[in-house]
mmCIF file of C-alpha atoms in Angstrom:
data_model
loop_
_atom_site.group_PDB
_atom_site.id
_atom_site.type_symbol
_atom_site.label_atom_id
_atom_site.label_comp_id
_atom_site.label_asym_id
_atom_site.label_seq_id
_atom_site.Cartn_x
_atom_site.Cartn_y
_atom_site.Cartn_z
ATOM 1 C CA LYS A 45 92.152 119.916 -176.311
ATOM 2 C CA MET A 46 92.608 115.744 -173.943
ATOM 3 C CA TYR A 47 90.681 113.047 -175.448
ATOM 4 C CA TRP A 48 90.968 109.105 -174.377
ATOM 5 C CA ALA A 49 89.325 105.899 -174.437
ATOM 6 C CA ARG A 50 88.903 103.345 -171.506
ATOM 7 C CA GLU A 51 87.539 100.135 -172.353
ATOM 8 C CA LEU A 52 85.244 99.136 -169.422
ATOM 9 C CA LYS A 53 83.119 95.546 -167.601
ATOM 10 C CA ALA A 54 81.450 95.517 -165.239
ATOM 11 C CA ASP A 55 81.145 92.500 -163.189
ATOM 12 C CA ASP A 56 78.202 91.424 -164.441
ATOM 13 C CA ALA A 57 77.543 92.148 -168.034
ATOM 14 C CA GLN A 58 77.589 91.004 -171.388
ATOM 15 C CA GLN A 59 79.680 93.673 -172.957
ATOM 16 C CA THR A 60 82.115 95.620 -172.156
ATOM 17 C CA THR A 61 81.877 99.329 -172.547
ATOM 18 C CA LEU A 62 83.375 102.881 -174.648
ATOM 19 C CA ASN A 63 83.894 105.551 -171.138
ATOM 20 C CA TYR A 64 85.689 108.862 -174.447
ATOM 21 C CA SER A 65 86.868 111.719 -172.078
ATOM 22 C CA ILE A 66 87.481 114.707 -173.425
ATOM 23 C CA ARG A 67 89.288 117.692 -171.571
ATOM 24 C CA VAL A 68 89.303 121.106 -172.693
ATOM 25 C CA LEU A 69 92.266 123.611 -170.510
ATOM 26 C CA GLY A 70 90.483 126.814 -170.122
ATOM 27 C CA ARG A 71 92.537 129.620 -167.937
ATOM 28 C CA GLU A 72 89.916 129.169 -165.245
ATOM 29 C CA GLY A 73 88.535 125.472 -165.341
ATOM 30 C CA VAL A 74 88.893 122.970 -167.108
ATOM 31 C CA LEU A 75 85.185 121.893 -169.564
ATOM 32 C CA GLU A 76 84.952 117.227 -169.342
ATOM 33 C CA LEU A 77 82.778 115.116 -171.967
ATOM 34 C CA ASN A 78 82.153 111.941 -171.604
ATOM 35 C CA ALA A 79 80.363 109.778 -174.258
ATOM 36 C CA VAL A 80 79.704 106.432 -172.936
ATOM 37 C CA ALA A 81 79.342 103.680 -175.517
ATOM 38 C CA ALA A 82 79.165 100.645 -176.849
ATOM 39 C CA MET A 83 83.013 99.963 -177.739
ATOM 40 C CA VAL A 84 81.178 98.054 -181.815
ATOM 41 C CA ASP A 85 80.660 102.389 -180.980
ATOM 42 C CA LEU A 86 84.423 103.408 -181.236
ATOM 43 C CA PRO A 87 84.795 103.449 -185.409
ATOM 44 C CA THR A 88 82.363 106.224 -185.360
ATOM 45 C CA ILE A 89 83.127 108.014 -181.782
ATOM 46 C CA LYS A 90 86.810 107.995 -184.110
ATOM 47 C CA GLN A 91 85.318 109.640 -186.487
ATOM 48 C CA GLU A 92 83.015 112.086 -184.654
ATOM 49 C CA MET A 93 85.425 112.821 -181.823
ATOM 50 C CA PRO A 94 87.020 115.637 -184.270
ATOM 51 C CA LYS A 95 83.925 117.684 -184.757
ATOM 52 C CA VAL A 96 83.061 117.747 -181.273
ATOM 53 C CA LEU A 97 87.204 119.093 -180.298
ATOM 54 C CA ALA A 98 86.568 122.429 -183.323
ATOM 55 C CA PHE A 99 83.154 123.151 -181.482
ATOM 56 C CA THR A 100 84.041 122.460 -178.105
ATOM 57 C CA ASN A 101 86.710 126.587 -177.667
ATOM 58 C CA PHE A 102 86.172 128.927 -174.029
ATOM 59 C CA THR A 103 85.221 132.174 -175.623
ATOM 60 C CA ASP A 104 88.218 134.407 -176.003
ATOM 61 C CA GLY A 105 90.321 135.624 -172.836
ATOM 62 C CA ASN A 106 89.218 132.264 -171.145
ATOM 63 C CA LEU A 107 91.512 130.180 -173.262
ATOM 64 C CA TYR A 108 94.240 128.124 -171.603
ATOM 65 C CA THR A 109 96.497 130.526 -174.514
ATOM 66 C CA ASP A 110 95.436 133.406 -171.889
ATOM 67 C CA PHE A 111 96.887 132.310 -168.706
ATOM 68 C CA ASN A 112 98.398 135.343 -167.087
ATOM 69 C CA PRO A 113 101.041 134.652 -164.121
ATOM 70 C CA LYS A 114 100.888 138.054 -162.849
ATOM 71 C CA THR A 115 96.927 137.592 -162.259
ATOM 72 C CA ASP A 116 95.556 134.026 -162.374
ATOM 73 C CA LYS A 117 96.300 131.858 -159.892
ATOM 74 C CA LEU A 118 98.197 128.082 -161.057
ATOM 75 C CA ALA A 119 95.476 124.685 -160.525
ATOM 76 C CA THR A 120 96.128 122.767 -157.449
ATOM 77 C CA TYR A 121 96.801 119.349 -160.075
ATOM 78 C CA GLY A 122 98.017 118.999 -163.203
ATOM 79 C CA LEU A 123 97.396 116.942 -165.912
ATOM 80 C CA ALA A 124 98.100 113.346 -164.551
ATOM 81 C CA ALA A 125 94.920 114.110 -161.770
ATOM 82 C CA LEU A 126 92.890 115.196 -165.329
ATOM 83 C CA VAL A 127 93.253 112.215 -166.427
ATOM 84 C CA ALA A 128 93.379 109.892 -163.629
ATOM 85 C CA GLY A 129 89.634 111.656 -163.365
ATOM 86 C CA GLY A 130 90.629 114.225 -160.578
ATOM 87 C CA ILE A 131 91.793 112.362 -158.224
ATOM 88 C CA ALA A 132 94.740 115.034 -156.446
ATOM 89 C CA ALA A 133 91.675 117.430 -156.907
ATOM 90 C CA LYS A 134 89.220 115.468 -154.502
ATOM 91 C CA ALA A 135 92.314 115.349 -152.472
ATOM 92 C CA GLY A 136 92.851 118.819 -151.622
ATOM 93 C CA LEU A 137 88.868 118.648 -151.031
ATOM 94 C CA PHE A 138 89.086 115.720 -148.687
ATOM 95 C CA ALA A 139 92.595 116.795 -146.734
ATOM 96 C CA LYS A 140 89.710 120.784 -146.609
ATOM 97 C CA ILE A 141 87.995 118.606 -144.673
ATOM 98 C CA GLY A 142 90.578 116.614 -142.595
ATOM 99 C CA ILE A 143 90.919 120.120 -141.143
ATOM 100 C CA PHE A 144 87.980 121.567 -139.704
ATOM 101 C CA LEU A 145 87.454 118.010 -138.063
ATOM 102 C CA LEU A 146 90.856 118.459 -136.776
ATOM 103 C CA ALA A 147 89.183 122.397 -135.416
ATOM 104 C CA ALA A 148 85.857 121.628 -134.242
ATOM 105 C CA LYS A 149 87.290 118.264 -132.386
ATOM 106 C CA LYS A 150 86.873 119.771 -128.908
ATOM 107 C CA PHE A 151 82.798 119.963 -130.435
ATOM 108 C CA LEU A 152 83.320 115.986 -132.014
ATOM 109 C CA VAL A 153 83.816 115.073 -128.070
ATOM 110 C CA ILE A 154 81.635 117.249 -126.585
ATOM 111 C CA GLY A 155 78.981 115.416 -128.464
ATOM 112 C CA VAL A 156 80.398 111.644 -128.790
ATOM 113 C CA VAL A 157 80.503 112.011 -124.479
ATOM 114 C CA ALA A 158 77.048 113.268 -124.615
ATOM 115 C CA LEU A 159 75.824 111.018 -126.898
ATOM 116 C CA LEU A 160 77.305 108.258 -125.191
ATOM 117 C CA ALA A 161 75.948 109.797 -121.172
ATOM 118 C CA LEU A 162 72.499 109.378 -122.730
ATOM 119 C CA LEU A 163 72.678 105.801 -123.419
ATOM 120 C CA ARG A 164 73.895 104.932 -120.469
ATOM 121 C CA LYS A 165 71.022 106.619 -118.884
ATOM 122 C CA LEU A 166 68.853 104.805 -121.274
ATOM 123 C CA PHE A 167 69.793 100.857 -120.457
ATOM 124 C CA ASN A 168 70.350 102.615 -117.385
ATOM 125 C CA ARG A 169 66.251 103.117 -117.020
ATOM 126 C CA ASN A 170 65.857 99.785 -118.024
ATOM 127 C CA LYS A 171 67.848 97.372 -115.708
ATOM 128 C CA ALA A 172 65.438 99.717 -113.657
#
């Protein structure tokens, strides 16, 4: 279980906001919890956080400590990515999208050419 707090302030906001993040690691994933409050509520959040951490558990067999390297897959991102908000995990998604677009480039080129031909035809019709 990991947890941390961030103090955030929007450009037009008068006050800052507390964003308290919790990550509970499991055998097959991660549970993400967030508490959002005013910064003045930080003492209350700190006081209640042990209670929240106590009841956020995976069932037996799905705990982080139940990991079996012979049958379970390792995550493609590390703890730093969890703290950073999953940016590294999202980068993997963008890489897959890039591979898909590369594979579909023929269809994209044909679509762009067809669109340009249609626009040319429409503009030439207006001149006549």
